[in-house]
Tab-separated table of C-alpha atoms in Angstrom:
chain	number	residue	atom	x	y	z
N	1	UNK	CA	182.275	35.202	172.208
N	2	UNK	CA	178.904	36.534	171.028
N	3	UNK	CA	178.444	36.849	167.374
N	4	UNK	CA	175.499	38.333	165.823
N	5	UNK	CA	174.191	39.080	162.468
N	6	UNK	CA	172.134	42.205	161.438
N	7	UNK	CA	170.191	43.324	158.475
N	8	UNK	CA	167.910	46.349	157.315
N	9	UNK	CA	166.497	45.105	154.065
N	10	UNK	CA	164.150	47.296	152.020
N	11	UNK	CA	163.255	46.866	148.226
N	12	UNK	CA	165.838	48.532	146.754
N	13	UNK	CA	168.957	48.286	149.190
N	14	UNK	CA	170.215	45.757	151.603
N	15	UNK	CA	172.370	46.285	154.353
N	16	UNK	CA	174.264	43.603	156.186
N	17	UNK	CA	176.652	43.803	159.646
N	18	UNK	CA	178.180	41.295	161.586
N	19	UNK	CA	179.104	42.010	164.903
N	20	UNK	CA	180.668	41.009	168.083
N	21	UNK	CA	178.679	41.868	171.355
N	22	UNK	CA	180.843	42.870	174.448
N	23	UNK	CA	179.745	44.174	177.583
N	24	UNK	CA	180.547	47.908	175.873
N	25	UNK	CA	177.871	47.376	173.055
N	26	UNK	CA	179.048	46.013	169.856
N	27	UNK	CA	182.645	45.503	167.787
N	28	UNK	CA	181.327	46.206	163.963
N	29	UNK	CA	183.327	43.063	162.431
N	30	UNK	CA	182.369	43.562	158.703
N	31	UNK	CA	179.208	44.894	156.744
N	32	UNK	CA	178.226	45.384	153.291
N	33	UNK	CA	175.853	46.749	151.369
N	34	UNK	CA	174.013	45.182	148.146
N	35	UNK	CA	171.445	46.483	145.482
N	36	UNK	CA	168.135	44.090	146.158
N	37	UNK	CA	167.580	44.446	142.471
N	38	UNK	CA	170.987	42.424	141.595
N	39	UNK	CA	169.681	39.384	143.541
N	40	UNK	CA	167.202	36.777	142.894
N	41	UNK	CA	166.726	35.504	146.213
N	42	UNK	CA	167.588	37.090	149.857
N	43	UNK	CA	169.508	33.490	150.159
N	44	UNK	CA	171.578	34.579	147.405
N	45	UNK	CA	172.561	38.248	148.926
N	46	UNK	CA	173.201	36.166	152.467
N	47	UNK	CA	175.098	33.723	150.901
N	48	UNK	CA	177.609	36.433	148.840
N	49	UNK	CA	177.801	38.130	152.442
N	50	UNK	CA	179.166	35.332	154.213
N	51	UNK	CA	181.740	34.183	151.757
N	52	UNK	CA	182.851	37.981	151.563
N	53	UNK	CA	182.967	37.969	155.119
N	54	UNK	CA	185.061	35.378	155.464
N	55	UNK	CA	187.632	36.763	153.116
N	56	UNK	CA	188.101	39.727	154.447
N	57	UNK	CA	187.854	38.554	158.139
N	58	UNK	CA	190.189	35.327	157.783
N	59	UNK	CA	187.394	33.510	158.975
N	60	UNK	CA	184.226	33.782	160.309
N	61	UNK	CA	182.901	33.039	163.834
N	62	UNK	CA	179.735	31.222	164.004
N	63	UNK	CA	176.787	33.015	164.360
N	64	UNK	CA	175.188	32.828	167.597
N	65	UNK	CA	172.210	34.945	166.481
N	66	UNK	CA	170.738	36.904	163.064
N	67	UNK	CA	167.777	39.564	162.809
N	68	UNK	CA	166.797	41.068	159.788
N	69	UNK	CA	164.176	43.685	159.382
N	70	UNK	CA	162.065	43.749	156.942
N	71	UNK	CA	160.143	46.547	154.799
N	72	UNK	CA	157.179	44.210	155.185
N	73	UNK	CA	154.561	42.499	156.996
N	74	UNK	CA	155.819	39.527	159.340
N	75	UNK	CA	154.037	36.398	160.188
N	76	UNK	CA	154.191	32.972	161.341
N	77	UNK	CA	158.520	33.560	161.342
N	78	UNK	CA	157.548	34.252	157.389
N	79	UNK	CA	158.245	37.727	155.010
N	80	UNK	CA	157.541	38.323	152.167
N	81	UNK	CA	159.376	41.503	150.047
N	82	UNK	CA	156.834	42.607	147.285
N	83	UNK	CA	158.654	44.828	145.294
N	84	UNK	CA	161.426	41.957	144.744
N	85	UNK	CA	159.608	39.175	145.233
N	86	UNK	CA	161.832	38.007	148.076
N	87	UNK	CA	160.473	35.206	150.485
N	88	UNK	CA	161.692	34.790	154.106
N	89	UNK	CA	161.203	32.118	155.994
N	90	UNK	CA	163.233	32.029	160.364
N	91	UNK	CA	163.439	28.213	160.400
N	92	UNK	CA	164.823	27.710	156.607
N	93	UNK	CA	167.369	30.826	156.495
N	94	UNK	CA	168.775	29.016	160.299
N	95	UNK	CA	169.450	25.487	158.559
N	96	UNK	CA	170.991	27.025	155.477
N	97	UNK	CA	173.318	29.085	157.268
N	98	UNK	CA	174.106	27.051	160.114
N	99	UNK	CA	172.560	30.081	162.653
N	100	UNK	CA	171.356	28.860	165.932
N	101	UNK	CA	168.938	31.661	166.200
N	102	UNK	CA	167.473	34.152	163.221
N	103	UNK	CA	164.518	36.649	163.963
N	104	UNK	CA	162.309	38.181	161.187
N	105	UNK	CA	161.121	41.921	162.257
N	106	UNK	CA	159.112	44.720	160.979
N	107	UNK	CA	161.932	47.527	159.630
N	108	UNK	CA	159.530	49.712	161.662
N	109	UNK	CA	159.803	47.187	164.736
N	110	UNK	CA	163.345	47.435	163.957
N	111	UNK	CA	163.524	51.500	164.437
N	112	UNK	CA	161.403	51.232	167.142
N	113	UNK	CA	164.226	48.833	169.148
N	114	UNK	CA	166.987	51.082	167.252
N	115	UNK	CA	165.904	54.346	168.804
N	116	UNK	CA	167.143	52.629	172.479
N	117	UNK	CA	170.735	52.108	171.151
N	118	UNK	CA	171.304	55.991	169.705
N	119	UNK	CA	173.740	57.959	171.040
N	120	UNK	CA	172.935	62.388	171.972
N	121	UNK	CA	174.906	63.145	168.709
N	122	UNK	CA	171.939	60.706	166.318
N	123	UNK	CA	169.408	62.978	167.838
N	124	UNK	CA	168.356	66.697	167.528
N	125	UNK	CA	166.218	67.638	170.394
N	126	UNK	CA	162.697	69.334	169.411
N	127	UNK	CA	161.564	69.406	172.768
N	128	UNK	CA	163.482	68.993	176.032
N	129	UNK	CA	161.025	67.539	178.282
N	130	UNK	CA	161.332	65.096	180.777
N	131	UNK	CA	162.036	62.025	180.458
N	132	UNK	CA	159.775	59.756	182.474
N	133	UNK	CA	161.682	55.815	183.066
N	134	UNK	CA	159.354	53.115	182.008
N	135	UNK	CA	157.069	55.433	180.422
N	136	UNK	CA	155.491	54.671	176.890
N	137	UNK	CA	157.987	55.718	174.025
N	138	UNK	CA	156.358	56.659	170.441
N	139	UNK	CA	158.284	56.115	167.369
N	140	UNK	CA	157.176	57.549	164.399
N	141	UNK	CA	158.562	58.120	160.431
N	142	UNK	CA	157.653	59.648	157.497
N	143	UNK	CA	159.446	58.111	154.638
N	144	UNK	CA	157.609	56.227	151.388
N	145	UNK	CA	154.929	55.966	153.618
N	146	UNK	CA	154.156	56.656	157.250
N	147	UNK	CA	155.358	54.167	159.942
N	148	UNK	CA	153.974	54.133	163.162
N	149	UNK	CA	155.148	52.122	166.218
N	150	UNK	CA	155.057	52.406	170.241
N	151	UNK	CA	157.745	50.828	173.149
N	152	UNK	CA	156.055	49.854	176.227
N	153	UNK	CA	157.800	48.345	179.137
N	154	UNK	CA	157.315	44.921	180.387
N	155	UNK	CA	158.718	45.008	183.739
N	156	UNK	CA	162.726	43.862	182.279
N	157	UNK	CA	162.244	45.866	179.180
N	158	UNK	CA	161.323	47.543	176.324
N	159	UNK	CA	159.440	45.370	173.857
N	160	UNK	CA	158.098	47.374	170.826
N	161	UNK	CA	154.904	47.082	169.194
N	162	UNK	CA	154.396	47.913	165.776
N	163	UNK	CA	151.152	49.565	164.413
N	164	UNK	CA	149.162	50.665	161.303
N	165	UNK	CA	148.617	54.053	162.450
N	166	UNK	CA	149.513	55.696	159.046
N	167	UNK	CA	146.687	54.190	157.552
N	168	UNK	CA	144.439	55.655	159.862
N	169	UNK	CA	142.028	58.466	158.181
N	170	UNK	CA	143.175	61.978	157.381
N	171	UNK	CA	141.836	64.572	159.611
N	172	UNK	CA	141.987	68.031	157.521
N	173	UNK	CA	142.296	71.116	160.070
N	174	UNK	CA	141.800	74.075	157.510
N	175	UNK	CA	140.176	75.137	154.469
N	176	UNK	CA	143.069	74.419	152.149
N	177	UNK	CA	143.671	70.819	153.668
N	178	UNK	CA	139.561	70.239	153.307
N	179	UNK	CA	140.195	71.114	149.409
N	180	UNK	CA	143.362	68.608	149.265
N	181	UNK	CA	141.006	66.015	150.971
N	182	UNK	CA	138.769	66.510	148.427
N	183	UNK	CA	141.007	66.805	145.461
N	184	UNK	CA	142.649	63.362	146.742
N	185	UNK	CA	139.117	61.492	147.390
N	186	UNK	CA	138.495	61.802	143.383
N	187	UNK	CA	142.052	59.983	142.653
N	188	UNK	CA	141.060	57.266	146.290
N	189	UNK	CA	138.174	55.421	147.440
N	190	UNK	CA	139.545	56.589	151.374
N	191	UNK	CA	142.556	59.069	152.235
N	192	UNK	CA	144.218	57.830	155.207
N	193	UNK	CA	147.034	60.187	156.694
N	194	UNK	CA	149.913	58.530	154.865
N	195	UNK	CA	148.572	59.866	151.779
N	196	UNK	CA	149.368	63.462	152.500
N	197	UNK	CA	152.515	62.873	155.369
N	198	UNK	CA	154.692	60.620	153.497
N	199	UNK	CA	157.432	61.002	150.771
N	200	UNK	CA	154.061	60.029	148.375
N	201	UNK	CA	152.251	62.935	150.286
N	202	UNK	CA	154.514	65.244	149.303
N	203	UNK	CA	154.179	64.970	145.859
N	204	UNK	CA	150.501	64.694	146.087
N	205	UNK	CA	150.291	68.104	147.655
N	206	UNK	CA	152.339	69.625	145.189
N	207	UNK	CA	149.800	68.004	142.472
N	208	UNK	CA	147.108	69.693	144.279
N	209	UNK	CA	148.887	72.975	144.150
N	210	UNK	CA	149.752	72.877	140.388
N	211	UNK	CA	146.115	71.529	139.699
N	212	UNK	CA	144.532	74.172	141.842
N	213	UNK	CA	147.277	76.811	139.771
N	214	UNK	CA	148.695	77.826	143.090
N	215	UNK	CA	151.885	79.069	141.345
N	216	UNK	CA	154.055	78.074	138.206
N	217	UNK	CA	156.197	75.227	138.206
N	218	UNK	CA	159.521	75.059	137.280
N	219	UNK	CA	160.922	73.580	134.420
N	220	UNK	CA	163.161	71.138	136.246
N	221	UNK	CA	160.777	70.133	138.953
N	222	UNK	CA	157.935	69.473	136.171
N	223	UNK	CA	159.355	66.874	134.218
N	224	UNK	CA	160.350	65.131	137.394
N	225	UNK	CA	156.942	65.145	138.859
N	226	UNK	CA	155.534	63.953	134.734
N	227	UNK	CA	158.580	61.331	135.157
N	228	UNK	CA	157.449	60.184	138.276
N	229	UNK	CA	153.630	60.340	137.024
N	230	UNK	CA	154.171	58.054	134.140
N	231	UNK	CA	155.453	55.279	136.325
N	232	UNK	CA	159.252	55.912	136.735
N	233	UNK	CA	160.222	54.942	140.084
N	234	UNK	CA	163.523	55.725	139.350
N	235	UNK	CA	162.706	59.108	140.031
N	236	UNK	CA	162.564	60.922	143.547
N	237	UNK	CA	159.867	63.484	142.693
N	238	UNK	CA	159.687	63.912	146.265
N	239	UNK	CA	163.502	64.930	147.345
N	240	UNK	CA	163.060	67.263	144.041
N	241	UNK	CA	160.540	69.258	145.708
N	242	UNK	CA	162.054	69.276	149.041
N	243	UNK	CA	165.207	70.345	148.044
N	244	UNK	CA	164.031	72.816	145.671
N	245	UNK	CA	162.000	74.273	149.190
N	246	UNK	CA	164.914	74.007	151.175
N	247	UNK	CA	167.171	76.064	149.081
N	248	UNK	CA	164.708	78.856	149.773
N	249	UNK	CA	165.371	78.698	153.435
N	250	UNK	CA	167.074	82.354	154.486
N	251	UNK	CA	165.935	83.602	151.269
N	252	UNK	CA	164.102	87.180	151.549
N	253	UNK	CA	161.589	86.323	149.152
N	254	UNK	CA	160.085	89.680	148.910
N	255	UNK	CA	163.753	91.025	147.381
N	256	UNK	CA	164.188	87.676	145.485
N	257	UNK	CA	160.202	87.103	144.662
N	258	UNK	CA	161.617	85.622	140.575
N	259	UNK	CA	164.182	83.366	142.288
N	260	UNK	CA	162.249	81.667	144.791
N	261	UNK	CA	160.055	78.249	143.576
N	262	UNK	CA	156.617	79.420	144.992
N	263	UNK	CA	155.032	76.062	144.569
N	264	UNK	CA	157.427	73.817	145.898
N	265	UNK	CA	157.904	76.209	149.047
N	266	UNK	CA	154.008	75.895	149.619
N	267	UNK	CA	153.850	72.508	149.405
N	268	UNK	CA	156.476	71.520	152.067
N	269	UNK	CA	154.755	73.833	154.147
N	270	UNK	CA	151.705	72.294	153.825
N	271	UNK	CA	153.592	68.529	154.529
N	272	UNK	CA	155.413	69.835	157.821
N	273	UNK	CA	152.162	71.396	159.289
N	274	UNK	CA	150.368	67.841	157.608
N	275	UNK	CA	152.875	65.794	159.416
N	276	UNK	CA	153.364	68.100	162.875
N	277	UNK	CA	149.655	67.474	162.984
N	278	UNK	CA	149.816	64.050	162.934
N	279	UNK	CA	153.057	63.790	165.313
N	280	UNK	CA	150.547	65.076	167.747
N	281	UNK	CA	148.034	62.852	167.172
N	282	UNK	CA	149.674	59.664	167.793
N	283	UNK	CA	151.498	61.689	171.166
N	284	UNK	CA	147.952	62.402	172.319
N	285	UNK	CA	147.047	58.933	171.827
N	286	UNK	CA	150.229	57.428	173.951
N	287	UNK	CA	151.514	60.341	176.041
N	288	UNK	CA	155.333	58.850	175.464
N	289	UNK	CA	156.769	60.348	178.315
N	290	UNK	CA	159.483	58.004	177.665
N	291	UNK	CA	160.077	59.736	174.804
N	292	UNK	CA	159.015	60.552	170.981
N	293	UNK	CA	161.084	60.011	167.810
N	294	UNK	CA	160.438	61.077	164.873
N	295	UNK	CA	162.580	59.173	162.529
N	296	UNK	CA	162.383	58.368	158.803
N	297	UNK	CA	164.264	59.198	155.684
N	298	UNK	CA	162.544	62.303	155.442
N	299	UNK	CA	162.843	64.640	159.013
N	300	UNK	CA	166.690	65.051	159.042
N	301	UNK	CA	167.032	66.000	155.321
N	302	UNK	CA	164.309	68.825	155.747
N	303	UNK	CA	166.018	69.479	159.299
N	304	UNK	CA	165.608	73.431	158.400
N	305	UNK	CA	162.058	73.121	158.233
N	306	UNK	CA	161.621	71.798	161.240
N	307	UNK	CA	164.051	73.925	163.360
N	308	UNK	CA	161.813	77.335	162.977
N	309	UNK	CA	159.593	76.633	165.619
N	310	UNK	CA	155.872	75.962	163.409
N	311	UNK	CA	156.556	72.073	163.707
N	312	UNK	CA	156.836	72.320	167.345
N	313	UNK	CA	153.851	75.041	167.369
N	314	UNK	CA	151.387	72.864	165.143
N	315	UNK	CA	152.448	69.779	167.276
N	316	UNK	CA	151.430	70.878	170.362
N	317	UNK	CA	148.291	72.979	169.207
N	318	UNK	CA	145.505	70.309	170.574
N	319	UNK	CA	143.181	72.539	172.024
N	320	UNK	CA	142.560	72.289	175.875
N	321	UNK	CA	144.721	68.919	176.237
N	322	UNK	CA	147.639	70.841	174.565
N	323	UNK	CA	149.183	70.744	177.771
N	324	UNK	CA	149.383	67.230	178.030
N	325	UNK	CA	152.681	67.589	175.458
N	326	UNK	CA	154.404	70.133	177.254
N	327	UNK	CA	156.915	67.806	178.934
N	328	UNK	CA	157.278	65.356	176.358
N	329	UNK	CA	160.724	64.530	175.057
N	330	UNK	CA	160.687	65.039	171.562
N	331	UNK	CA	163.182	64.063	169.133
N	332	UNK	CA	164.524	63.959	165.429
N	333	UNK	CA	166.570	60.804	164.686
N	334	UNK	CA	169.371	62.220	162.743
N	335	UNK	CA	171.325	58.206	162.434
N	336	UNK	CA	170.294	56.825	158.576
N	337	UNK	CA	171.320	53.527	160.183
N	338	UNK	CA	168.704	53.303	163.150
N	339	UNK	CA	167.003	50.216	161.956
N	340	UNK	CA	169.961	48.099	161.229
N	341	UNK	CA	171.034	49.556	165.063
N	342	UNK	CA	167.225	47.925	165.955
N	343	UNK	CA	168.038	44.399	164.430
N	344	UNK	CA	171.754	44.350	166.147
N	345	UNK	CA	169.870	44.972	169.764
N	346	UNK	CA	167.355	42.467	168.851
N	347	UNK	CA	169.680	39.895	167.790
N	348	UNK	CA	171.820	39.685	170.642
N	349	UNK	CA	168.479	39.561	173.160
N	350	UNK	CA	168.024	36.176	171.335
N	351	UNK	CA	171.050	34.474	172.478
């Protein structure tokens, strides 16, 4: 009997699963989720875990294998978690919890393995395509910020390979986005694209629009964005905006022109054309005819956006190489749990 242990651990929520792995995929045994902010120490959260575990399982196997991804840099078998000031060390978290094996991965790295475990009814196809076996697969999320990542096969299997390709620089394509460049290089030494297609991003481009007196805000909206803009984190300026755009969507805004939030609508439009954009940069730069996934928080809540056809449009609009992307799979992962999925797959390749 193969038991493994899975987390996706970010800096405000922690999610925990262990599992049994069968020749079928995996038996969910027990999971549990836990505010990071309630715990000193990852050790801590782990610790409460197991003992729960235990009660509500009888008893608990022992752990062949654990993973956790983490919303952080990895090195040396070492994490660190900024915004909670949780360390992770491989070697340490094994001896304390009696686990032969325990991984530390990327959360992105994590998605990136997920992605190969999601069934047809986590995706919504974009693109048909073809798929092309043992072809490059691109993996790629908008969320807080922009995550980047690329699957490449090594002759047994996927391995993933995480990158920094959010951080790479903005590339305006119109008039407007040259003024938002320029608007955002007074506030930054350097834009890079995560600036303007990320959850931050969106609220920067509505900034831009209220600055530039685009359109009026609203009431409810405003003190959200002034919330967020004095340092409350608490607040999701972001979704705010989103959802205020989204509940335009079938809306004839000519017949319902004093109903409709102007600025909020222009702004996600100016993020999906931002991020489309930049979906088919990083295709262009890997050709995944293995597949592409766009996954993060933010693609399957603004689904409607995306589903009109200008995503696809913008993607593929790359000049003379545009058909290049043509027969490229292209996906939206719809499953919230993909990188816990990512640290399951990874911890049972360890035993």
């Amino acid at each position: 009997m193969t038991i493994i242990l899975a987390g996706d651990i970010g800096g405000t929520k922690t999610l925990l699963r262990v599992a049994e792995k069968n020749p079928d995929g995996f038996t969910v045994l027990y999971e549990q989720r836990f505010a990071g902010a309630d715990y000193a120490s990852f050790s801590d959260v782990l610790g409460e875990f197991i003992e729960t575990a235990k009660i509500n399982l009888g008893e608990l196997p022992i752990l062949s294998a654990a993973c956790f991804g983490i919303a952080g840099p990895v090195r040396d078998r070492r994490s660190q978690l900024t915004n909670l000031g949780w360390s992770f060390d491989s070697d340490r978290l094994a001896e304390e919890f009696n686990i032969a094996k325990v991984s530390l991965i990327n959360d992105f790295v994590a998605v990136g393995y997920g992605v190969l475990g999601l069934q047809p009814h986590d995706l919504y196809t974009l693109q048909d395509g073809i798929v092309k076996a043992r072809s490059p697969i691109g993996v790629i999320g908008a969320g807080t910020g922009l995550g980047e990542a690329y699957l490449g096969w090594n002759g047994d299997r996927y391995d993933v390979y995480a990158t920094e390709g959010g951080h790479t620089d903005f590339s305006p394509r119109n008039n407007l986005e040259i003024e938002l460049l320029q608007y955002l290089l007074k506030r930054h030494e350097r834009v890079s694209v995560e600036r303007v297609a990320s959850g931050m991003g969106i609220v920067a481009i509505y900034q831009f629009l209220r600055d530039r007196q685009f359109a009026p805000e609203s009431d409810e909206i405003a003190e959200k964005v002034r919330s967020w803009e004095a340092g409350d984190l608490s607040v999701n300026a972001a979704a705010a905006i989103a959802d205020s755009a989204l509940a335009n969507c079938g809306v004839n805004i000519e017949t319902n022109i004093d109903h409709v939030d102007h600025l909020a609508t222009q702004t996600m439009q100016m993020f999906v054309e931002a991020y489309a954009a930049e979906v088919g940069n990083f295709a262009l730069k890997l050709i995944p005819n293995g597949g592409l996934y766009i996954a993060g928080g933010i693609a399957p809540k603004i689904l409607p956006l995306l589903q009109d056809g200008r995503f696809l449009q913008i993607l593929k609009n790359k000049g003379r190489v545009s058909p290049v992307l043509e027969d490229i799979p292209i996906y939206i992962v719809l499953n919230p749990e993909v990188g816990l999925i990512g640290a399951m797959l990874y911890s049972a390749s360890l035993v």
